[in-house]
């Protein structure tokens, strides 16, 4: 049975943030709000939790295209190769914000992702998930929670999310209604930035 935890984006309660972080450190799965759709995440350093998410999504872990939720740009060098000034300027202009940037991964990627040459980086404009990552001390691996409904692609109501995910995760964070438009995904590993998916983030940044 999942626990629903109410946290306010304007002023996240440190006690509730600590509860979520403890769950993540213990290998639990958490559904949390971002600046776009609600996400499903776990501690990037916990292989068992990573396997659980891959199983839920129906993908092999080493082939999965999960993104890393970071607190700020200072986390970049942990998992990303050195990037040029032009790329950094675009990131600085857009983040925190509703973008996922695909960047070249370095040798520090978790063992299960060692074969991957790229990594998707997210720094959402949402105080809840960034506070969680900051206290955790490392990124959380994230994937959007999609809905099988043909009309509604992403569930935005935390109560409905809890109903659906009750037996699959440990915590559902109620941070208010979510958005139903995912992040804009931009590949920065090519000669020119390439838009992989147009989402909430404006394309007028390049």
JSON list of C-alpha atoms in Angstrom, two decimals:
[
{"chain": "A", "resi": 1, "resn": "UNK", "atom": "CA", "xyz": [0.00, 0.00, 0.00]},
{"chain": "A", "resi": 2, "resn": "UNK", "atom": "CA", "xyz": [1.43, 3.36, -1.03]},
{"chain": "A", "resi": 3, "resn": "UNK", "atom": "CA", "xyz": [1.40, 6.31, 1.33]},
{"chain": "A", "resi": 4, "resn": "UNK", "atom": "CA", "xyz": [0.24, 9.68, 0.02]},
{"chain": "A", "resi": 5, "resn": "UNK", "atom": "CA", "xyz": [2.38, 12.56, 1.28]},
{"chain": "A", "resi": 6, "resn": "UNK", "atom": "CA", "xyz": [1.19, 16.14, 0.83]},
{"chain": "A", "resi": 7, "resn": "UNK", "atom": "CA", "xyz": [4.00, 18.61, 0.09]},
{"chain": "A", "resi": 8, "resn": "UNK", "atom": "CA", "xyz": [3.58, 22.23, -1.03]},
{"chain": "A", "resi": 9, "resn": "UNK", "atom": "CA", "xyz": [5.76, 23.43, -3.89]},
{"chain": "A", "resi": 10, "resn": "UNK", "atom": "CA", "xyz": [6.01, 26.99, -2.51]},
{"chain": "A", "resi": 11, "resn": "UNK", "atom": "CA", "xyz": [7.51, 25.83, 0.78]},
{"chain": "A", "resi": 12, "resn": "UNK", "atom": "CA", "xyz": [8.32, 22.09, 0.95]},
{"chain": "A", "resi": 13, "resn": "UNK", "atom": "CA", "xyz": [8.16, 20.77, 4.52]},
{"chain": "A", "resi": 14, "resn": "UNK", "atom": "CA", "xyz": [11.66, 19.48, 5.48]},
{"chain": "A", "resi": 15, "resn": "UNK", "atom": "CA", "xyz": [10.17, 16.67, 7.59]},
{"chain": "A", "resi": 16, "resn": "UNK", "atom": "CA", "xyz": [8.14, 15.35, 4.64]},
{"chain": "A", "resi": 17, "resn": "UNK", "atom": "CA", "xyz": [11.13, 15.71, 2.30]},
{"chain": "A", "resi": 18, "resn": "UNK", "atom": "CA", "xyz": [13.24, 13.67, 4.76]},
{"chain": "A", "resi": 19, "resn": "UNK", "atom": "CA", "xyz": [10.55, 10.96, 4.84]},
{"chain": "A", "resi": 20, "resn": "UNK", "atom": "CA", "xyz": [10.67, 10.69, 1.03]},
{"chain": "A", "resi": 21, "resn": "UNK", "atom": "CA", "xyz": [14.48, 10.65, 0.98]},
{"chain": "A", "resi": 22, "resn": "UNK", "atom": "CA", "xyz": [14.56, 7.88, 3.60]},
{"chain": "A", "resi": 23, "resn": "UNK", "atom": "CA", "xyz": [12.20, 5.81, 1.45]},
{"chain": "A", "resi": 24, "resn": "UNK", "atom": "CA", "xyz": [14.41, 6.36, -1.62]},
{"chain": "A", "resi": 25, "resn": "UNK", "atom": "CA", "xyz": [17.55, 5.39, 0.31]},
{"chain": "A", "resi": 26, "resn": "UNK", "atom": "CA", "xyz": [15.79, 2.19, 1.38]},
{"chain": "A", "resi": 27, "resn": "UNK", "atom": "CA", "xyz": [15.15, 1.25, -2.24]},
{"chain": "A", "resi": 28, "resn": "UNK", "atom": "CA", "xyz": [11.57, 2.52, -2.43]},
{"chain": "A", "resi": 29, "resn": "UNK", "atom": "CA", "xyz": [9.85, 3.93, -5.51]},
{"chain": "A", "resi": 30, "resn": "UNK", "atom": "CA", "xyz": [8.29, 7.38, -5.35]},
{"chain": "A", "resi": 31, "resn": "UNK", "atom": "CA", "xyz": [5.87, 9.26, -7.60]},
{"chain": "A", "resi": 32, "resn": "UNK", "atom": "CA", "xyz": [6.48, 12.99, -7.42]},
{"chain": "A", "resi": 33, "resn": "UNK", "atom": "CA", "xyz": [5.51, 16.23, -9.18]},
{"chain": "A", "resi": 34, "resn": "UNK", "atom": "CA", "xyz": [7.75, 18.08, -11.61]},
{"chain": "A", "resi": 35, "resn": "UNK", "atom": "CA", "xyz": [7.18, 21.24, -13.63]},
{"chain": "A", "resi": 36, "resn": "UNK", "atom": "CA", "xyz": [5.52, 19.04, -16.29]},
{"chain": "A", "resi": 37, "resn": "UNK", "atom": "CA", "xyz": [3.90, 15.64, -15.65]},
{"chain": "A", "resi": 38, "resn": "UNK", "atom": "CA", "xyz": [4.20, 13.49, -12.54]},
{"chain": "A", "resi": 39, "resn": "UNK", "atom": "CA", "xyz": [7.26, 11.24, -12.54]},
{"chain": "A", "resi": 40, "resn": "UNK", "atom": "CA", "xyz": [8.18, 7.82, -11.17]},
{"chain": "A", "resi": 41, "resn": "UNK", "atom": "CA", "xyz": [11.62, 7.74, -9.62]},
{"chain": "A", "resi": 42, "resn": "UNK", "atom": "CA", "xyz": [14.17, 5.99, -7.42]},
{"chain": "A", "resi": 43, "resn": "UNK", "atom": "CA", "xyz": [17.66, 6.53, -6.04]},
{"chain": "A", "resi": 44, "resn": "UNK", "atom": "CA", "xyz": [20.14, 6.35, -8.93]},
{"chain": "A", "resi": 45, "resn": "UNK", "atom": "CA", "xyz": [22.54, 4.30, -6.77]},
{"chain": "A", "resi": 46, "resn": "UNK", "atom": "CA", "xyz": [20.05, 1.51, -5.93]},
{"chain": "A", "resi": 47, "resn": "UNK", "atom": "CA", "xyz": [20.17, -1.22, -8.57]},
{"chain": "A", "resi": 48, "resn": "UNK", "atom": "CA", "xyz": [17.22, -3.18, -7.12]},
{"chain": "A", "resi": 49, "resn": "UNK", "atom": "CA", "xyz": [14.99, -0.10, -7.31]},
{"chain": "A", "resi": 50, "resn": "UNK", "atom": "CA", "xyz": [16.20, 0.62, -10.85]},
{"chain": "A", "resi": 51, "resn": "UNK", "atom": "CA", "xyz": [15.28, -2.95, -11.87]},
{"chain": "A", "resi": 52, "resn": "UNK", "atom": "CA", "xyz": [11.81, -2.48, -10.39]},
{"chain": "A", "resi": 53, "resn": "UNK", "atom": "CA", "xyz": [11.18, 0.64, -12.47]},
{"chain": "A", "resi": 54, "resn": "UNK", "atom": "CA", "xyz": [12.44, -1.07, -15.64]},
{"chain": "A", "resi": 55, "resn": "UNK", "atom": "CA", "xyz": [10.12, -4.01, -14.91]},
{"chain": "A", "resi": 56, "resn": "UNK", "atom": "CA", "xyz": [7.13, -1.67, -14.41]},
{"chain": "A", "resi": 57, "resn": "UNK", "atom": "CA", "xyz": [7.93, 0.09, -17.69]},
{"chain": "A", "resi": 58, "resn": "UNK", "atom": "CA", "xyz": [8.45, -3.23, -19.50]},
{"chain": "A", "resi": 59, "resn": "UNK", "atom": "CA", "xyz": [11.99, -2.46, -20.65]},
{"chain": "A", "resi": 60, "resn": "UNK", "atom": "CA", "xyz": [15.45, -3.92, -20.09]},
{"chain": "A", "resi": 61, "resn": "UNK", "atom": "CA", "xyz": [17.35, -1.74, -17.63]},
{"chain": "A", "resi": 62, "resn": "UNK", "atom": "CA", "xyz": [20.49, -1.38, -19.75]},
{"chain": "A", "resi": 63, "resn": "UNK", "atom": "CA", "xyz": [18.35, -0.24, -22.71]},
{"chain": "A", "resi": 64, "resn": "UNK", "atom": "CA", "xyz": [16.05, 2.07, -20.74]},
{"chain": "A", "resi": 65, "resn": "UNK", "atom": "CA", "xyz": [15.99, 5.79, -21.57]},
{"chain": "A", "resi": 66, "resn": "UNK", "atom": "CA", "xyz": [15.42, 7.16, -18.10]},
{"chain": "A", "resi": 67, "resn": "UNK", "atom": "CA", "xyz": [16.35, 10.73, -17.28]},
{"chain": "A", "resi": 68, "resn": "UNK", "atom": "CA", "xyz": [18.32, 11.92, -14.27]},
{"chain": "A", "resi": 69, "resn": "UNK", "atom": "CA", "xyz": [16.66, 14.54, -12.07]},
{"chain": "A", "resi": 70, "resn": "UNK", "atom": "CA", "xyz": [19.40, 16.87, -10.77]},
{"chain": "A", "resi": 71, "resn": "UNK", "atom": "CA", "xyz": [19.23, 19.72, -8.26]},
{"chain": "A", "resi": 72, "resn": "UNK", "atom": "CA", "xyz": [21.19, 22.20, -10.35]},
{"chain": "A", "resi": 73, "resn": "UNK", "atom": "CA", "xyz": [23.87, 22.45, -13.03]},
{"chain": "A", "resi": 74, "resn": "UNK", "atom": "CA", "xyz": [26.64, 21.69, -10.53]},
{"chain": "A", "resi": 75, "resn": "UNK", "atom": "CA", "xyz": [25.53, 18.03, -10.70]},
{"chain": "A", "resi": 76, "resn": "UNK", "atom": "CA", "xyz": [26.30, 17.87, -14.41]},
{"chain": "A", "resi": 77, "resn": "UNK", "atom": "CA", "xyz": [29.97, 16.92, -14.16]},
{"chain": "A", "resi": 78, "resn": "UNK", "atom": "CA", "xyz": [29.03, 13.88, -12.03]},
{"chain": "A", "resi": 79, "resn": "UNK", "atom": "CA", "xyz": [27.64, 12.03, -15.05]},
{"chain": "A", "resi": 80, "resn": "UNK", "atom": "CA", "xyz": [28.23, 14.21, -18.12]},
{"chain": "A", "resi": 81, "resn": "UNK", "atom": "CA", "xyz": [31.40, 14.69, -20.16]},
{"chain": "A", "resi": 82, "resn": "UNK", "atom": "CA", "xyz": [32.75, 18.21, -20.45]},
{"chain": "A", "resi": 83, "resn": "UNK", "atom": "CA", "xyz": [30.47, 20.26, -22.71]},
{"chain": "A", "resi": 84, "resn": "UNK", "atom": "CA", "xyz": [31.27, 23.30, -24.82]},
{"chain": "A", "resi": 85, "resn": "UNK", "atom": "CA", "xyz": [30.41, 26.87, -23.84]},
{"chain": "A", "resi": 86, "resn": "UNK", "atom": "CA", "xyz": [27.55, 27.21, -26.35]},
{"chain": "A", "resi": 87, "resn": "UNK", "atom": "CA", "xyz": [25.83, 24.08, -24.95]},
{"chain": "A", "resi": 88, "resn": "UNK", "atom": "CA", "xyz": [26.32, 25.26, -21.37]},
{"chain": "A", "resi": 89, "resn": "UNK", "atom": "CA", "xyz": [24.78, 28.65, -22.19]},
{"chain": "A", "resi": 90, "resn": "UNK", "atom": "CA", "xyz": [21.64, 26.97, -23.56]},
{"chain": "A", "resi": 91, "resn": "UNK", "atom": "CA", "xyz": [21.36, 24.79, -20.44]},
{"chain": "A", "resi": 92, "resn": "UNK", "atom": "CA", "xyz": [21.85, 27.79, -18.15]},
{"chain": "A", "resi": 93, "resn": "UNK", "atom": "CA", "xyz": [19.16, 29.72, -20.03]},
{"chain": "A", "resi": 94, "resn": "UNK", "atom": "CA", "xyz": [16.62, 26.88, -19.88]},
{"chain": "A", "resi": 95, "resn": "UNK", "atom": "CA", "xyz": [17.18, 25.26, -16.51]},
{"chain": "A", "resi": 96, "resn": "UNK", "atom": "CA", "xyz": [15.49, 24.89, -14.14]},
{"chain": "A", "resi": 97, "resn": "UNK", "atom": "CA", "xyz": [12.71, 24.38, -16.66]},
{"chain": "A", "resi": 98, "resn": "UNK", "atom": "CA", "xyz": [10.53, 21.92, -18.61]},
{"chain": "A", "resi": 99, "resn": "UNK", "atom": "CA", "xyz": [13.33, 20.42, -20.69]},
{"chain": "A", "resi": 100, "resn": "UNK", "atom": "CA", "xyz": [15.23, 17.13, -20.89]},
{"chain": "A", "resi": 101, "resn": "UNK", "atom": "CA", "xyz": [18.67, 17.58, -22.45]},
{"chain": "A", "resi": 102, "resn": "UNK", "atom": "CA", "xyz": [20.44, 14.56, -23.89]},
{"chain": "A", "resi": 103, "resn": "UNK", "atom": "CA", "xyz": [24.15, 14.97, -23.17]},
{"chain": "A", "resi": 104, "resn": "UNK", "atom": "CA", "xyz": [27.27, 12.78, -23.55]},
{"chain": "A", "resi": 105, "resn": "UNK", "atom": "CA", "xyz": [27.65, 10.48, -20.53]},
{"chain": "A", "resi": 106, "resn": "UNK", "atom": "CA", "xyz": [30.99, 10.03, -18.76]},
{"chain": "A", "resi": 107, "resn": "UNK", "atom": "CA", "xyz": [32.62, 7.06, -17.02]},
{"chain": "A", "resi": 108, "resn": "UNK", "atom": "CA", "xyz": [30.89, 7.77, -13.70]},
{"chain": "A", "resi": 109, "resn": "UNK", "atom": "CA", "xyz": [27.49, 6.54, -14.87]},
{"chain": "A", "resi": 110, "resn": "UNK", "atom": "CA", "xyz": [26.02, 3.85, -12.58]},
{"chain": "A", "resi": 111, "resn": "UNK", "atom": "CA", "xyz": [27.15, 0.34, -13.51]},
{"chain": "A", "resi": 112, "resn": "UNK", "atom": "CA", "xyz": [23.80, -0.59, -15.06]},
{"chain": "A", "resi": 113, "resn": "UNK", "atom": "CA", "xyz": [24.09, 2.33, -17.52]},
{"chain": "A", "resi": 114, "resn": "UNK", "atom": "CA", "xyz": [27.79, 1.89, -18.39]},
{"chain": "A", "resi": 115, "resn": "UNK", "atom": "CA", "xyz": [27.01, 0.86, -21.98]},
{"chain": "A", "resi": 116, "resn": "UNK", "atom": "CA", "xyz": [25.07, 4.05, -22.64]},
{"chain": "A", "resi": 117, "resn": "UNK", "atom": "CA", "xyz": [26.90, 6.87, -24.38]},
{"chain": "A", "resi": 118, "resn": "UNK", "atom": "CA", "xyz": [24.32, 9.53, -23.53]},
{"chain": "A", "resi": 119, "resn": "UNK", "atom": "CA", "xyz": [22.25, 10.61, -20.55]},
{"chain": "A", "resi": 120, "resn": "UNK", "atom": "CA", "xyz": [19.04, 12.65, -20.29]},
{"chain": "A", "resi": 121, "resn": "UNK", "atom": "CA", "xyz": [19.35, 15.44, -17.71]},
{"chain": "A", "resi": 122, "resn": "UNK", "atom": "CA", "xyz": [16.35, 17.16, -16.07]},
{"chain": "A", "resi": 123, "resn": "UNK", "atom": "CA", "xyz": [16.38, 20.08, -13.63]},
{"chain": "A", "resi": 124, "resn": "UNK", "atom": "CA", "xyz": [12.66, 20.75, -13.16]},
{"chain": "A", "resi": 125, "resn": "UNK", "atom": "CA", "xyz": [11.37, 24.12, -12.05]},
{"chain": "A", "resi": 126, "resn": "UNK", "atom": "CA", "xyz": [9.73, 22.47, -9.05]},
{"chain": "A", "resi": 127, "resn": "UNK", "atom": "CA", "xyz": [10.91, 22.94, -5.48]},
{"chain": "A", "resi": 128, "resn": "UNK", "atom": "CA", "xyz": [9.64, 19.56, -4.26]},
{"chain": "A", "resi": 129, "resn": "UNK", "atom": "CA", "xyz": [11.67, 17.25, -6.49]},
{"chain": "A", "resi": 130, "resn": "UNK", "atom": "CA", "xyz": [14.73, 19.50, -6.33]},
{"chain": "A", "resi": 131, "resn": "UNK", "atom": "CA", "xyz": [14.60, 19.54, -2.51]},
{"chain": "A", "resi": 132, "resn": "UNK", "atom": "CA", "xyz": [14.41, 15.74, -2.54]},
{"chain": "A", "resi": 133, "resn": "UNK", "atom": "CA", "xyz": [17.45, 15.44, -4.81]},
{"chain": "A", "resi": 134, "resn": "UNK", "atom": "CA", "xyz": [19.40, 18.00, -2.78]},
{"chain": "A", "resi": 135, "resn": "UNK", "atom": "CA", "xyz": [18.85, 16.10, 0.49]},
{"chain": "A", "resi": 136, "resn": "UNK", "atom": "CA", "xyz": [19.43, 12.71, -1.15]},
{"chain": "A", "resi": 137, "resn": "UNK", "atom": "CA", "xyz": [22.83, 13.92, -2.36]},
{"chain": "A", "resi": 138, "resn": "UNK", "atom": "CA", "xyz": [22.60, 12.40, -5.84]},
{"chain": "A", "resi": 139, "resn": "UNK", "atom": "CA", "xyz": [20.14, 12.40, -8.76]},
{"chain": "A", "resi": 140, "resn": "UNK", "atom": "CA", "xyz": [17.03, 10.28, -8.92]},
{"chain": "A", "resi": 141, "resn": "UNK", "atom": "CA", "xyz": [16.32, 8.26, -12.04]},
{"chain": "A", "resi": 142, "resn": "UNK", "atom": "CA", "xyz": [13.01, 9.35, -13.49]},
{"chain": "A", "resi": 143, "resn": "UNK", "atom": "CA", "xyz": [10.41, 8.33, -16.03]},
{"chain": "A", "resi": 144, "resn": "UNK", "atom": "CA", "xyz": [7.02, 9.88, -16.77]},
{"chain": "A", "resi": 145, "resn": "UNK", "atom": "CA", "xyz": [3.94, 8.01, -15.61]},
{"chain": "A", "resi": 146, "resn": "UNK", "atom": "CA", "xyz": [1.80, 7.51, -18.67]},
{"chain": "A", "resi": 147, "resn": "UNK", "atom": "CA", "xyz": [-1.84, 6.51, -18.79]},
{"chain": "A", "resi": 148, "resn": "UNK", "atom": "CA", "xyz": [-3.29, 3.80, -21.04]},
{"chain": "A", "resi": 149, "resn": "UNK", "atom": "CA", "xyz": [-6.36, 5.99, -21.56]},
{"chain": "A", "resi": 150, "resn": "UNK", "atom": "CA", "xyz": [-6.59, 7.08, -25.21]},
{"chain": "A", "resi": 151, "resn": "UNK", "atom": "CA", "xyz": [-7.92, 10.51, -24.28]},
{"chain": "A", "resi": 152, "resn": "UNK", "atom": "CA", "xyz": [-5.85, 11.37, -21.20]},
{"chain": "A", "resi": 153, "resn": "UNK", "atom": "CA", "xyz": [-2.19, 10.50, -21.78]},
{"chain": "A", "resi": 154, "resn": "UNK", "atom": "CA", "xyz": [-0.99, 11.66, -18.36]},
{"chain": "A", "resi": 155, "resn": "UNK", "atom": "CA", "xyz": [-2.93, 11.48, -15.10]},
{"chain": "A", "resi": 156, "resn": "UNK", "atom": "CA", "xyz": [-2.76, 14.85, -13.33]},
{"chain": "A", "resi": 157, "resn": "UNK", "atom": "CA", "xyz": [-4.74, 14.14, -10.13]},
{"chain": "A", "resi": 158, "resn": "UNK", "atom": "CA", "xyz": [-2.58, 12.69, -7.29]},
{"chain": "A", "resi": 159, "resn": "UNK", "atom": "CA", "xyz": [-5.59, 10.82, -5.81]},
{"chain": "A", "resi": 160, "resn": "UNK", "atom": "CA", "xyz": [-6.15, 9.01, -9.13]},
{"chain": "A", "resi": 161, "resn": "UNK", "atom": "CA", "xyz": [-2.42, 8.34, -9.41]},
{"chain": "A", "resi": 162, "resn": "UNK", "atom": "CA", "xyz": [-2.54, 6.75, -5.93]},
{"chain": "A", "resi": 163, "resn": "UNK", "atom": "CA", "xyz": [-5.44, 4.50, -6.97]},
{"chain": "A", "resi": 164, "resn": "UNK", "atom": "CA", "xyz": [-3.56, 3.23, -10.00]},
{"chain": "A", "resi": 165, "resn": "UNK", "atom": "CA", "xyz": [-0.08, 2.89, -8.47]},
{"chain": "A", "resi": 166, "resn": "UNK", "atom": "CA", "xyz": [-1.05, 1.86, -4.93]},
{"chain": "A", "resi": 167, "resn": "UNK", "atom": "CA", "xyz": [0.62, -1.56, -5.05]},
{"chain": "A", "resi": 168, "resn": "UNK", "atom": "CA", "xyz": [3.63, -0.58, -7.15]},
{"chain": "A", "resi": 169, "resn": "UNK", "atom": "CA", "xyz": [5.24, 2.28, -5.22]},
{"chain": "A", "resi": 170, "resn": "UNK", "atom": "CA", "xyz": [5.92, 3.25, -1.61]},
{"chain": "A", "resi": 171, "resn": "UNK", "atom": "CA", "xyz": [5.00, 6.95, -1.76]},
{"chain": "A", "resi": 172, "resn": "UNK", "atom": "CA", "xyz": [2.84, 9.17, -3.97]},
{"chain": "A", "resi": 173, "resn": "UNK", "atom": "CA", "xyz": [3.58, 12.84, -3.33]},
{"chain": "A", "resi": 174, "resn": "UNK", "atom": "CA", "xyz": [0.55, 15.08, -3.61]},
{"chain": "A", "resi": 175, "resn": "UNK", "atom": "CA", "xyz": [1.99, 18.34, -4.87]},
{"chain": "A", "resi": 176, "resn": "UNK", "atom": "CA", "xyz": [-1.28, 19.50, -6.41]},
{"chain": "A", "resi": 177, "resn": "UNK", "atom": "CA", "xyz": [-2.56, 18.84, -9.90]},
{"chain": "A", "resi": 178, "resn": "UNK", "atom": "CA", "xyz": [0.20, 18.10, -12.39]},
{"chain": "A", "resi": 179, "resn": "UNK", "atom": "CA", "xyz": [0.55, 19.22, -15.97]},
{"chain": "A", "resi": 180, "resn": "UNK", "atom": "CA", "xyz": [-0.40, 16.93, -18.84]},
{"chain": "A", "resi": 181, "resn": "UNK", "atom": "CA", "xyz": [2.33, 18.06, -21.22]},
{"chain": "A", "resi": 182, "resn": "UNK", "atom": "CA", "xyz": [5.74, 16.36, -20.90]},
{"chain": "A", "resi": 183, "resn": "UNK", "atom": "CA", "xyz": [9.14, 18.04, -21.12]},
{"chain": "A", "resi": 184, "resn": "UNK", "atom": "CA", "xyz": [10.69, 19.10, -24.41]},
{"chain": "A", "resi": 185, "resn": "UNK", "atom": "CA", "xyz": [13.54, 16.70, -25.22]},
{"chain": "A", "resi": 186, "resn": "UNK", "atom": "CA", "xyz": [16.58, 18.13, -27.01]},
{"chain": "A", "resi": 187, "resn": "UNK", "atom": "CA", "xyz": [19.62, 16.11, -28.12]},
{"chain": "A", "resi": 188, "resn": "UNK", "atom": "CA", "xyz": [22.75, 18.17, -27.57]},
{"chain": "A", "resi": 189, "resn": "UNK", "atom": "CA", "xyz": [25.18, 15.44, -28.70]},
{"chain": "A", "resi": 190, "resn": "UNK", "atom": "CA", "xyz": [24.72, 16.17, -32.40]},
{"chain": "A", "resi": 191, "resn": "UNK", "atom": "CA", "xyz": [26.37, 18.96, -34.42]},
{"chain": "A", "resi": 192, "resn": "UNK", "atom": "CA", "xyz": [23.25, 21.09, -34.03]},
{"chain": "A", "resi": 193, "resn": "UNK", "atom": "CA", "xyz": [20.71, 20.71, -31.19]},
{"chain": "A", "resi": 194, "resn": "UNK", "atom": "CA", "xyz": [18.03, 18.26, -32.34]},
{"chain": "A", "resi": 195, "resn": "UNK", "atom": "CA", "xyz": [14.49, 18.29, -30.99]},
{"chain": "A", "resi": 196, "resn": "UNK", "atom": "CA", "xyz": [13.49, 14.70, -30.16]},
{"chain": "A", "resi": 197, "resn": "UNK", "atom": "CA", "xyz": [10.12, 15.60, -28.63]},
{"chain": "A", "resi": 198, "resn": "UNK", "atom": "CA", "xyz": [8.31, 18.91, -28.54]},
{"chain": "A", "resi": 199, "resn": "UNK", "atom": "CA", "xyz": [6.70, 19.37, -25.14]},
{"chain": "A", "resi": 200, "resn": "UNK", "atom": "CA", "xyz": [6.09, 22.14, -22.63]},
{"chain": "A", "resi": 201, "resn": "UNK", "atom": "CA", "xyz": [9.47, 23.86, -23.11]},
{"chain": "A", "resi": 202, "resn": "UNK", "atom": "CA", "xyz": [9.60, 26.52, -25.83]},
{"chain": "A", "resi": 203, "resn": "UNK", "atom": "CA", "xyz": [11.73, 25.83, -28.90]},
{"chain": "A", "resi": 204, "resn": "UNK", "atom": "CA", "xyz": [12.73, 29.49, -29.16]},
{"chain": "A", "resi": 205, "resn": "UNK", "atom": "CA", "xyz": [15.78, 28.88, -26.98]},
{"chain": "A", "resi": 206, "resn": "UNK", "atom": "CA", "xyz": [18.23, 27.98, -29.71]}
]
